[in-house]
Coordinates of C-alpha atoms and ligand atoms in Angstrom, one line a residue:
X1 CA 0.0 0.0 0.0
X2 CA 1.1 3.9 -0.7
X3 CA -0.9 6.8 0.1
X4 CA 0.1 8.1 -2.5
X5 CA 0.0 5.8 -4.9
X6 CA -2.2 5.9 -8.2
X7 CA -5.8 4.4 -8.0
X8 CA -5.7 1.6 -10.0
X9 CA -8.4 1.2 -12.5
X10 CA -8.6 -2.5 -13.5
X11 CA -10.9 -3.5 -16.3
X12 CA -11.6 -7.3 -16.8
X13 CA -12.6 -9.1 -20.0
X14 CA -14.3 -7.6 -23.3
X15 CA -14.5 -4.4 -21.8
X16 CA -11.6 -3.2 -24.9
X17 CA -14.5 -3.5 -27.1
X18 CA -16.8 -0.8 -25.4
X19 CA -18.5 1.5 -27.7
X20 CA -18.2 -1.2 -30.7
X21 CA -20.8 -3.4 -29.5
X22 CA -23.7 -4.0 -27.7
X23 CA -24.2 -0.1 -27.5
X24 CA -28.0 -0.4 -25.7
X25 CA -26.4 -2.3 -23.2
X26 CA -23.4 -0.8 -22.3
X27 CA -23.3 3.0 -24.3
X28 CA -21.2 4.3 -26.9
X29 CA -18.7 5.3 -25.2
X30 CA -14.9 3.3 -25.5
X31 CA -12.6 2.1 -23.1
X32 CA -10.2 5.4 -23.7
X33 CA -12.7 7.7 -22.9
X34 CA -13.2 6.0 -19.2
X35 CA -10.1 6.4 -19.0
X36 CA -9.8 9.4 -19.9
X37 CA -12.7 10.4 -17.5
X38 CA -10.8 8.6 -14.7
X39 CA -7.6 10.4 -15.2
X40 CA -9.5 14.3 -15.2
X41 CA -11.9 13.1 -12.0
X42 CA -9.1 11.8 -10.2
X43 CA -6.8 15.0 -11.7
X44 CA -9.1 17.4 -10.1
X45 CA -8.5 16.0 -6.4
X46 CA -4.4 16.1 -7.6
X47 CA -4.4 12.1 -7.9
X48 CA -3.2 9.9 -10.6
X49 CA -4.4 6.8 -12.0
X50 CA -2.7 3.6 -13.4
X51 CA -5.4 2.0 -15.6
X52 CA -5.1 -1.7 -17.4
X53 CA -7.4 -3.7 -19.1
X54 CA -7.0 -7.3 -19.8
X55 CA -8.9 -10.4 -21.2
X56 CA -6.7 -13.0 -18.8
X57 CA -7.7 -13.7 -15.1
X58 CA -4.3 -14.1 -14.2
X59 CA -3.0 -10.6 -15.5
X60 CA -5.7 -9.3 -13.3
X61 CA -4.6 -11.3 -10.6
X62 CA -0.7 -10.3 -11.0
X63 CA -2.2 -6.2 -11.4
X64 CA -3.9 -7.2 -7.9
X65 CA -0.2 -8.1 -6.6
X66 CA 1.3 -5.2 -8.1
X67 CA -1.6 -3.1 -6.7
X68 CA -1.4 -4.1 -2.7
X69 CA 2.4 -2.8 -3.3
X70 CA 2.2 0.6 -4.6
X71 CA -1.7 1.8 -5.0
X72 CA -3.9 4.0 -3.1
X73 CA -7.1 2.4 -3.9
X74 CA -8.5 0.0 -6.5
X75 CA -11.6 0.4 -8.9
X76 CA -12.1 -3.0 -10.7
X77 CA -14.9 -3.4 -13.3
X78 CA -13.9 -7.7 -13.6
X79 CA -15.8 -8.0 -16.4
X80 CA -17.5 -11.7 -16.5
X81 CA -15.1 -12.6 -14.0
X82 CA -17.4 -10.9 -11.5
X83 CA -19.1 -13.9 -11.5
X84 CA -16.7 -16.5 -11.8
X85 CA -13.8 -15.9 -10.0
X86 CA -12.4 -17.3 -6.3
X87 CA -9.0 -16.7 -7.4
X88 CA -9.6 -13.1 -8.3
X89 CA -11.4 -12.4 -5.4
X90 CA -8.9 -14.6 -3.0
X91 CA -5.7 -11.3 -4.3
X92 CA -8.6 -8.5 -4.0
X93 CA -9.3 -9.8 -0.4
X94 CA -5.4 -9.2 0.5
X95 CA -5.6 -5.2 -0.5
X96 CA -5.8 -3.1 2.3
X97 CA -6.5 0.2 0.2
X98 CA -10.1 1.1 -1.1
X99 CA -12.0 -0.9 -3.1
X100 CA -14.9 -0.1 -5.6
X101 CA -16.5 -2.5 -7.6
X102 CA -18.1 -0.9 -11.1
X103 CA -20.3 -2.2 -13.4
X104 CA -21.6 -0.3 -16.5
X105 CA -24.8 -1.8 -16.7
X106 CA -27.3 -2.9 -14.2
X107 CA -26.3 -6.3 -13.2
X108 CA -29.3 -6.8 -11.0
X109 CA -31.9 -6.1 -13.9
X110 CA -30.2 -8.4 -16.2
X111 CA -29.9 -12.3 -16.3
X112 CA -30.4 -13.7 -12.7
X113 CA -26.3 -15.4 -13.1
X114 CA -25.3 -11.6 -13.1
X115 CA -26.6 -11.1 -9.4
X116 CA -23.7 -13.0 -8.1
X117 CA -20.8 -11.2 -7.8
X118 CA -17.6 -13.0 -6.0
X119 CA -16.0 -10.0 -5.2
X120 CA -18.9 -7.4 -3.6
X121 CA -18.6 -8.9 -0.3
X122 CA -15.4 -7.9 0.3
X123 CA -15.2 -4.4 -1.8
X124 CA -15.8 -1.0 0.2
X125 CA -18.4 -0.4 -2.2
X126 CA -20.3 -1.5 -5.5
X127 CA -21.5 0.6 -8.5
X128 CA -24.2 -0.5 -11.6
X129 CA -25.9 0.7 -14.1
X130 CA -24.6 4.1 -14.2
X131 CA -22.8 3.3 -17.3
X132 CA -19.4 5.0 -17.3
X133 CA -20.5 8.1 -14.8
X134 CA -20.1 5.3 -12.1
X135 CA -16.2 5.6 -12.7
X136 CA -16.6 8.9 -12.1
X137 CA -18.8 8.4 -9.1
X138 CA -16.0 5.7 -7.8
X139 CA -12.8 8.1 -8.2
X140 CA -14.6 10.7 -6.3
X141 CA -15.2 7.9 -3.7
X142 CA -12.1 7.2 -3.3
X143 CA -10.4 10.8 -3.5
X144 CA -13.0 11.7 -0.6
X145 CA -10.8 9.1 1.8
X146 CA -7.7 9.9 4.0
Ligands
LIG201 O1 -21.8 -4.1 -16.7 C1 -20.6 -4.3 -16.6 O2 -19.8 -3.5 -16.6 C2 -20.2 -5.8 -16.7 O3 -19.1 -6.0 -15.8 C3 -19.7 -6.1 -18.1 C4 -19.4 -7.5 -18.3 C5 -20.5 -8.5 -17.9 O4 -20.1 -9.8 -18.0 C6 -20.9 -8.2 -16.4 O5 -21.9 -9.0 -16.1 C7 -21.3 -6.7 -16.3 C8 -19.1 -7.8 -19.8 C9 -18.1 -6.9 -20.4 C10 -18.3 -7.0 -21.9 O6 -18.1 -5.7 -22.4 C11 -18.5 -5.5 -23.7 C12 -18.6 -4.3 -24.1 C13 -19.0 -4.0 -25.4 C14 -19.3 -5.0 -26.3 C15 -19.2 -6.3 -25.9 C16 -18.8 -6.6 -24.6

């Protein structure tokens, strides 16, 4: 853990092809311009992000690592993994920095698997169906804590 550290902003599986598919579920908008979005929300409050995005639970898992060394908090949208994963949820457990759990869409309204999430239990907070506003909504989350 560092204080001042970046917020990590991990994005899980299929999420490199936002804004080319699916648009009615999940906007128009592309991966870049969350990020971008992260990096002037978490600007504003003088923080820095590091954000990834990768298809392979095991990348994710080895960013989690990386993560409970040098970040101030983590924002993970896992993807599919959400509902999948002990082993991404057995590294998230062993941060000790914020974490905020984002999903673009409203997994709750959506097929019942979607309802199960392996790694809200253990996050300081989740966030759905804002589309990519709840990025923005999870930055200023964390920023807000000492
Ligand atoms: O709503 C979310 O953010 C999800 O985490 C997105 C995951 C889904 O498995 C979760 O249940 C909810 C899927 C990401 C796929 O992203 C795509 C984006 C555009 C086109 C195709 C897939």
């Amino acid at each position: 853990m560092t204080a001042d550290g970046p917020i990590f902003v991990l994005n899980g599986p299929n999420l490199n092809l936002l804004g080319q598919r699916q648009p009615e579920v999940y906007g128009s908008a592309t991966l870049d311009d969350v990020v971008e979005l992260c990096r002037t929300t978490a600007a504003k409050a003088g923080r820095d992000i590091d954000a990834r995005q990768s298809n392979h639970e095991g990348e994710l898992i080895d960013w989690v690592h990386e993560a409970r060394l040098s970040a101030s908090a983590v924002i993970i949208n896992p993807g599919g993994f959400t509902h999948t994963s002990v082993a991404l949820r057995d590294a998230l457990v062993t941060l000790e920095v914020p974490l905020v759990e984002v999903h673009i869409s409203n997994v709750h309204a959506r097929e019942e698997f979607r309802r199960h999430s392996y790694v809200s239990g253990i996050a300081s907070g989740v966030i759905a169906g804002l589309g990519i506003q709840g990025y923005r909504a999870a930055i200023d989350f964390v920023c807000a804590q000492d």
